[in-house]
PDB file of C-alpha atoms in Angstrom:
ATOM      1  CA  ASP A   1     -29.090  -3.733 -85.377  1.00 45.00           C
ATOM      2  CA  GLY A   2     -25.796  -4.881 -83.970  1.00 47.00           C
ATOM      3  CA  GLY A   3     -25.164  -7.436 -86.721  1.00 48.00           C
ATOM      4  CA  GLY A   4     -27.387 -10.091 -85.194  1.00 49.00           C
ATOM      5  CA  GLY A   5     -30.554  -9.598 -87.205  1.00 48.00           C
ATOM      6  CA  ALA A   6     -33.671  -7.626 -86.462  1.00 50.00           C
ATOM      7  CA  GLY A   7     -34.605  -7.687 -82.787  1.00 49.00           C
ATOM      8  CA  ARG A   8     -32.094 -10.264 -81.737  1.00 50.00           C
ATOM      9  CA  GLY A   9     -29.564  -8.125 -79.936  1.00 51.00           C
ATOM     10  CA  ARG A  10     -25.795  -8.571 -79.817  1.00 55.00           C
ATOM     11  CA  HIS A  11     -25.754 -12.219 -78.720  1.00 53.00           C
ATOM     12  CA  GLY A  12     -27.782 -13.711 -81.551  1.00 57.00           C
ATOM     13  CA  GLY A  13     -31.103 -13.991 -79.742  1.00 59.00           C
ATOM     14  CA  ARG A  14     -29.749 -15.465 -76.563  1.00 63.00           C
ATOM     15  CA  SER A  15     -29.575 -13.517 -73.358  1.00 63.00           C
ATOM     16  CA  PRO A  16     -26.055 -12.915 -72.133  1.00 70.00           C
ATOM     17  CA  ARG A  17     -24.691 -15.561 -69.786  1.00 78.00           C
ATOM     18  CA  ARG A  18     -24.685 -14.281 -66.263  1.00 80.00           C
ATOM     19  CA  VAL A  19     -21.561 -15.061 -64.287  1.00 81.00           C
ATOM     20  CA  THR A  20     -21.758 -14.763 -60.522  1.00 81.00           C
ATOM     21  CA  TYR A  21     -18.773 -14.606 -58.282  1.00 80.00           C
ATOM     22  CA  ARG A  22     -18.693 -15.417 -54.631  1.00 78.00           C
ATOM     23  CA  LEU A  23     -16.369 -13.275 -52.576  1.00 74.00           C
ATOM     24  CA  LEU A  24     -14.839 -15.001 -49.592  1.00 72.00           C
ATOM     25  CA  ALA A  25     -13.302 -12.728 -47.004  1.00 69.00           C
ATOM     26  CA  PRO A  26     -11.242 -14.184 -44.185  1.00 76.00           C
ATOM     27  CA  LYS A  27     -12.346 -13.415 -40.664  1.00 73.00           C
ATOM     28  CA  ALA A  28     -10.120 -13.076 -37.670  1.00 76.00           C
ATOM     29  CA  LEU A  29     -11.110 -12.963 -34.032  1.00 75.00           C
ATOM     30  CA  VAL A  30      -8.653 -11.314 -31.701  1.00 77.00           C
ATOM     31  CA  LEU A  31      -9.244 -11.136 -27.995  1.00 77.00           C
ATOM     32  CA  VAL A  32      -7.326  -8.364 -26.261  1.00 78.00           C
ATOM     33  CA  SER A  33      -7.357  -8.341 -22.492  1.00 76.00           C
ATOM     34  CA  HIS A  34      -5.121  -7.258 -19.674  1.00 72.00           C
ATOM     35  CA  TYR A  35      -6.144 -10.300 -17.645  1.00 75.00           C
ATOM     36  CA  PRO A  36      -3.857 -13.326 -18.027  1.00 73.00           C
ATOM     37  CA  PHE A  37      -6.448 -15.978 -18.897  1.00 78.00           C
ATOM     38  CA  LEU A  38      -4.273 -17.132 -21.809  1.00 77.00           C
ATOM     39  CA  ASP A  39      -5.273 -20.788 -22.084  1.00 79.00           C
ATOM     40  CA  THR A  40      -8.926 -20.082 -21.284  1.00 79.00           C
ATOM     41  CA  TYR A  41      -9.096 -17.388 -23.967  1.00 80.00           C
ATOM     42  CA  ARG A  42      -7.410 -19.707 -26.467  1.00 81.00           C
ATOM     43  CA  HIS A  43      -9.974 -22.423 -25.743  1.00 81.00           C
ATOM     44  CA  MET A  44     -12.810 -19.893 -25.971  1.00 81.00           C
ATOM     45  CA  LEU A  45     -11.701 -18.658 -29.384  1.00 82.00           C
ATOM     46  CA  THR A  46     -11.290 -22.257 -30.553  1.00 83.00           C
ATOM     47  CA  GLY A  47     -14.836 -22.934 -29.328  1.00 81.00           C
ATOM     48  CA  VAL A  48     -16.182 -19.902 -31.197  1.00 81.00           C
ATOM     49  CA  TYR A  49     -14.411 -21.096 -34.343  1.00 82.00           C
ATOM     50  CA  ARG A  50     -15.858 -24.603 -33.991  1.00 81.00           C
ATOM     51  CA  ALA A  51     -19.317 -23.168 -33.362  1.00 79.00           C
ATOM     52  CA  SER A  52     -18.986 -21.120 -36.550  1.00 78.00           C
ATOM     53  CA  LEU A  53     -18.329 -24.320 -38.525  1.00 80.00           C
ATOM     54  CA  SER A  54     -21.221 -26.229 -36.992  1.00 78.00           C
ATOM     55  CA  ALA A  55     -24.934 -25.799 -37.520  1.00 76.00           C
ATOM     56  CA  SER A  56     -25.274 -23.810 -34.321  1.00 71.00           C
ATOM     57  CA  PRO A  57     -28.541 -21.873 -34.001  1.00 76.00           C
ATOM     58  CA  LEU A  58     -26.590 -18.870 -32.668  1.00 77.00           C
ATOM     59  CA  PRO A  59     -24.618 -16.657 -35.022  1.00 79.00           C
ATOM     60  CA  VAL A  60     -20.907 -16.253 -34.297  1.00 79.00           C
ATOM     61  CA  GLU A  61     -21.390 -12.558 -33.612  1.00 80.00           C
ATOM     62  CA  ARG A  62     -23.798 -13.383 -30.787  1.00 82.00           C
ATOM     63  CA  LEU A  63     -21.245 -15.723 -29.191  1.00 79.00           C
ATOM     64  CA  VAL A  64     -18.578 -13.035 -29.366  1.00 80.00           C
ATOM     65  CA  VAL A  65     -20.877 -10.423 -27.811  1.00 81.00           C
ATOM     66  CA  ASN A  66     -21.675 -12.877 -25.027  1.00 79.00           C
ATOM     67  CA  LEU A  67     -17.997 -13.517 -24.297  1.00 78.00           C
ATOM     68  CA  VAL A  68     -16.913  -9.893 -24.496  1.00 76.00           C
ATOM     69  CA  GLN A  69     -19.806  -7.972 -22.944  1.00 78.00           C
ATOM     70  CA  GLU A  70     -21.959 -10.319 -20.897  1.00 79.00           C
ATOM     71  CA  VAL A  71     -19.560 -12.655 -19.103  1.00 78.00           C
ATOM     72  CA  PRO A  72     -18.570 -10.894 -15.881  1.00 78.00           C
ATOM     73  CA  LEU A  73     -15.004 -10.755 -14.638  1.00 78.00           C
ATOM     74  CA  PRO A  74     -14.825 -12.668 -11.375  1.00 78.00           C
ATOM     75  CA  PRO A  75     -13.726 -10.693  -8.327  1.00 77.00           C
ATOM     76  CA  CYS A  76     -10.484 -11.645  -6.608  1.00 77.00           C
ATOM     77  CA  GLY A  77     -10.977 -14.519  -4.209  1.00 75.00           C
ATOM     78  CA  GLN A  78     -13.022 -17.695  -4.155  1.00 71.00           C
ATOM     79  CA  VAL A  79     -15.644 -16.760  -6.748  1.00 76.00           C
ATOM     80  CA  GLU A  80     -15.387 -18.223 -10.225  1.00 77.00           C
ATOM     81  CA  VAL A  81     -17.412 -17.710 -13.373  1.00 81.00           C
ATOM     82  CA  ARG A  82     -18.315 -20.725 -15.504  1.00 81.00           C
ATOM     83  CA  LEU A  83     -19.370 -20.372 -19.095  1.00 77.00           C
ATOM     84  CA  THR A  84     -20.191 -22.766 -21.882  1.00 75.00           C
ATOM     85  CA  LEU A  85     -20.516 -22.504 -25.632  1.00 71.00           C
ATOM     86  CA  PRO A  86     -22.831 -24.807 -27.597  1.00 67.00           C
ATOM     87  CA  ASP A  87     -21.414 -28.343 -27.784  1.00 68.00           C
ATOM     88  CA  GLN A  88     -18.364 -27.386 -25.702  1.00 72.00           C
ATOM     89  CA  ARG A  89     -17.115 -28.230 -22.259  1.00 76.00           C
ATOM     90  CA  PRO A  90     -17.506 -25.519 -19.589  1.00 78.00           C
ATOM     91  CA  TRP A  91     -14.684 -23.074 -18.861  1.00 76.00           C
ATOM     92  CA  ARG A  92     -13.793 -21.417 -15.592  1.00 77.00           C
ATOM     93  CA  LEU A  93     -12.582 -17.889 -15.021  1.00 77.00           C
ATOM     94  CA  ARG A  94     -11.084 -17.410 -11.582  1.00 77.00           C
ATOM     95  CA  ARG A  95      -8.822 -14.779 -10.082  1.00 77.00           C
ATOM     96  CA  ALA A  96      -6.668 -15.431  -7.062  1.00 74.00           C
ATOM     97  CA  ALA A  97      -7.244 -13.669  -3.771  1.00 73.00           C
ATOM     98  CA  ARG A  98      -4.934 -10.746  -3.012  1.00 73.00           C
ATOM     99  CA  ASN A  99      -2.606 -12.602  -0.615  1.00 71.00           C
ATOM    100  CA  SER A 100      -2.583 -16.001  -2.271  1.00 71.00           C
ATOM    101  CA  LEU A 101      -0.453 -17.470  -5.015  1.00 70.00           C
ATOM    102  CA  PRO A 102      -1.342 -16.034  -8.415  1.00 68.00           C
ATOM    103  CA  ALA A 103      -3.668 -18.106 -10.559  1.00 66.00           C
ATOM    104  CA  LEU A 104      -1.518 -18.838 -13.595  1.00 69.00           C
ATOM    105  CA  ASP A 105      -3.767 -19.750 -16.502  1.00 67.00           C
ATOM    106  CA  SER A 106      -0.880 -21.006 -18.587  1.00 71.00           C
ATOM    107  CA  SER A 107       1.914 -23.432 -17.918  1.00 77.00           C
ATOM    108  CA  LEU A 108       5.426 -22.643 -16.728  1.00 83.00           C
ATOM    109  CA  ARG A 109       6.643 -25.257 -19.205  1.00 87.00           C
ATOM    110  CA  PRO A 110       7.399 -22.808 -22.072  1.00 86.00           C
ATOM    111  CA  LEU A 111       9.540 -20.650 -19.781  1.00 89.00           C
ATOM    112  CA  LEU A 112      11.435 -23.600 -18.315  1.00 89.00           C
ATOM    113  CA  ALA A 113      11.808 -25.329 -21.675  1.00 90.00           C
ATOM    114  CA  LEU A 114      13.167 -22.278 -23.473  1.00 90.00           C
ATOM    115  CA  LEU A 115      15.434 -20.813 -20.802  1.00 90.00           C
ATOM    116  CA  SER A 116      18.006 -22.596 -18.697  1.00 92.00           C
ATOM    117  CA  PRO A 117      17.575 -22.390 -14.908  1.00 91.00           C
ATOM    118  CA  GLU A 118      20.536 -19.997 -14.776  1.00 94.00           C
ATOM    119  CA  ARG A 119      18.947 -17.709 -17.380  1.00 92.00           C
ATOM    120  CA  VAL A 120      15.586 -17.797 -15.551  1.00 92.00           C
ATOM    121  CA  LEU A 121      17.374 -16.693 -12.368  1.00 93.00           C
ATOM    122  CA  GLN A 122      19.151 -13.896 -14.242  1.00 94.00           C
ATOM    123  CA  VAL A 123      15.873 -12.588 -15.659  1.00 92.00           C
ATOM    124  CA  PHE A 124      14.210 -12.979 -12.244  1.00 93.00           C
ATOM    125  CA  GLU A 125      17.017 -10.954 -10.639  1.00 93.00           C
ATOM    126  CA  CYS A 126      16.615  -8.262 -13.281  1.00 91.00           C
ATOM    127  CA  LEU A 127      12.864  -8.098 -12.619  1.00 91.00           C
ATOM    128  CA  LEU A 128      13.397  -7.867  -8.848  1.00 91.00           C
ATOM    129  CA  CYS A 129      15.789  -4.957  -9.416  1.00 90.00           C
ATOM    130  CA  GLU A 130      13.145  -3.320 -11.654  1.00 87.00           C
ATOM    131  CA  GLY A 131      15.376  -3.595 -14.691  1.00 87.00           C
ATOM    132  CA  LYS A 132      14.220  -3.718 -18.286  1.00 85.00           C
ATOM    133  CA  VAL A 133      13.567  -7.133 -19.804  1.00 86.00           C
ATOM    134  CA  CYS A 134      12.904  -7.606 -23.496  1.00 85.00           C
ATOM    135  CA  LEU A 135      11.867 -11.065 -24.654  1.00 86.00           C
ATOM    136  CA  VAL A 136      12.559 -11.865 -28.296  1.00 85.00           C
ATOM    137  CA  SER A 137      11.352 -14.941 -30.161  1.00 85.00           C
ATOM    138  CA  ALA A 138      10.796 -16.070 -33.717  1.00 85.00           C
ATOM    139  CA  HIS A 139       7.586 -17.678 -32.420  1.00 86.00           C
ATOM    140  CA  VAL A 140       5.259 -14.858 -31.417  1.00 84.00           C
ATOM    141  CA  SER A 141       2.755 -17.189 -29.743  1.00 83.00           C
ATOM    142  CA  ILE A 142       5.253 -18.106 -27.023  1.00 86.00           C
ATOM    143  CA  LEU A 143       5.997 -14.554 -25.811  1.00 86.00           C
ATOM    144  CA  ALA A 144       2.817 -13.889 -23.794  1.00 83.00           C
ATOM    145  CA  PRO A 145       2.911 -17.210 -21.847  1.00 85.00           C
ATOM    146  CA  VAL A 146       6.601 -16.749 -21.030  1.00 88.00           C
ATOM    147  CA  ALA A 147       6.038 -13.143 -19.927  1.00 88.00           C
ATOM    148  CA  ALA A 148       3.051 -14.187 -17.767  1.00 85.00           C
ATOM    149  CA  ALA A 149       5.128 -16.946 -16.177  1.00 88.00           C
ATOM    150  CA  LEU A 150       7.912 -14.492 -15.334  1.00 89.00           C
ATOM    151  CA  LEU A 151       5.435 -12.106 -13.728  1.00 87.00           C
ATOM    152  CA  ALA A 152       3.911 -14.961 -11.719  1.00 85.00           C
ATOM    153  CA  LEU A 153       7.358 -15.794 -10.328  1.00 87.00           C
ATOM    154  CA  LEU A 154       7.509 -12.323  -8.764  1.00 86.00           C
ATOM    155  CA  PHE A 155       4.845 -13.196  -6.161  1.00 82.00           C
ATOM    156  CA  PRO A 156       4.323 -11.667  -3.551  1.00 82.00           C
ATOM    157  CA  PHE A 157       5.588  -8.662  -5.504  1.00 85.00           C
ATOM    158  CA  GLU A 158       3.836  -7.161  -8.509  1.00 82.00           C
ATOM    159  CA  TRP A 159       5.485  -5.643 -11.545  1.00 84.00           C
ATOM    160  CA  GLN A 160       4.956  -1.879 -11.481  1.00 86.00           C
ATOM    161  CA  GLY A 161       6.759  -0.968 -14.708  1.00 83.00           C
ATOM    162  CA  ILE A 162       5.597  -0.977 -18.295  1.00 82.00           C
ATOM    163  CA  TYR A 163       4.381  -4.399 -19.412  1.00 83.00           C
ATOM    164  CA  ILE A 164       3.933  -4.990 -23.131  1.00 82.00           C
ATOM    165  CA  PRO A 165       3.749  -8.743 -23.795  1.00 77.00           C
ATOM    166  CA  LEU A 166       3.840  -8.282 -27.574  1.00 79.00           C
ATOM    167  CA  MET A 167       5.333  -5.135 -29.057  1.00 81.00           C
ATOM    168  CA  PRO A 168       5.408  -4.269 -32.764  1.00 81.00           C
ATOM    169  CA  CYS A 169       8.661  -3.085 -34.332  1.00 82.00           C
ATOM    170  CA  SER A 170       7.224   0.408 -34.745  1.00 87.00           C
ATOM    171  CA  MET A 171       7.209   0.801 -30.931  1.00 84.00           C
ATOM    172  CA  PHE A 172      10.849  -0.092 -30.266  1.00 82.00           C
ATOM    173  CA  GLU A 173      11.564   3.465 -29.098  1.00 85.00           C
ATOM    174  CA  VAL A 174       9.596   2.575 -25.951  1.00 81.00           C
ATOM    175  CA  LEU A 175      12.627   0.513 -24.901  1.00 80.00           C
ATOM    176  CA  ASP A 176      14.601   3.754 -24.527  1.00 83.00           C
ATOM    177  CA  ALA A 177      12.093   5.240 -22.069  1.00 80.00           C
ATOM    178  CA  PRO A 178      13.601   6.022 -18.654  1.00 81.00           C
ATOM    179  CA  VAL A 179      11.262   3.648 -16.815  1.00 75.00           C
ATOM    180  CA  PRO A 180      11.688  -0.008 -15.840  1.00 66.00           C
TER     181      PRO A 180
END
């Protein structure tokens, strides 16, 4: 009888204590785009995160689907798309017309703060000559804004070579490719 007397079971007549565990899995939202709306995308993801913490009637997944699939990309020119998340200020997506100055969605400050004017001119000269430029930083978050700022400086020209704003170590052999 399990040593607990007739009919009592192994735990002396009491039902076993039920232990429940709650599994918490971290979530990450990553927005990958070839359009340089860096600050706007950062604010959008921050807004989605804040909406996930609030008592919003919409699930986070619905907000992400809206941002990724339902918000149209504005055509080049004077048209802009405005979008708003619950309890957030509106954001604007706008692309510059073909023959106008590029719409830089991030500041030139990181580029000018990290590189001296002489170094910026050296990199600019290398880009104009279609040379290879590899930006290296211990702070990964600064690479894309600096790369976007360098490409914006090329106006009215456009970079025609390979552009990888953030490259993992496993892809370093790409640097040996015979292309600019």
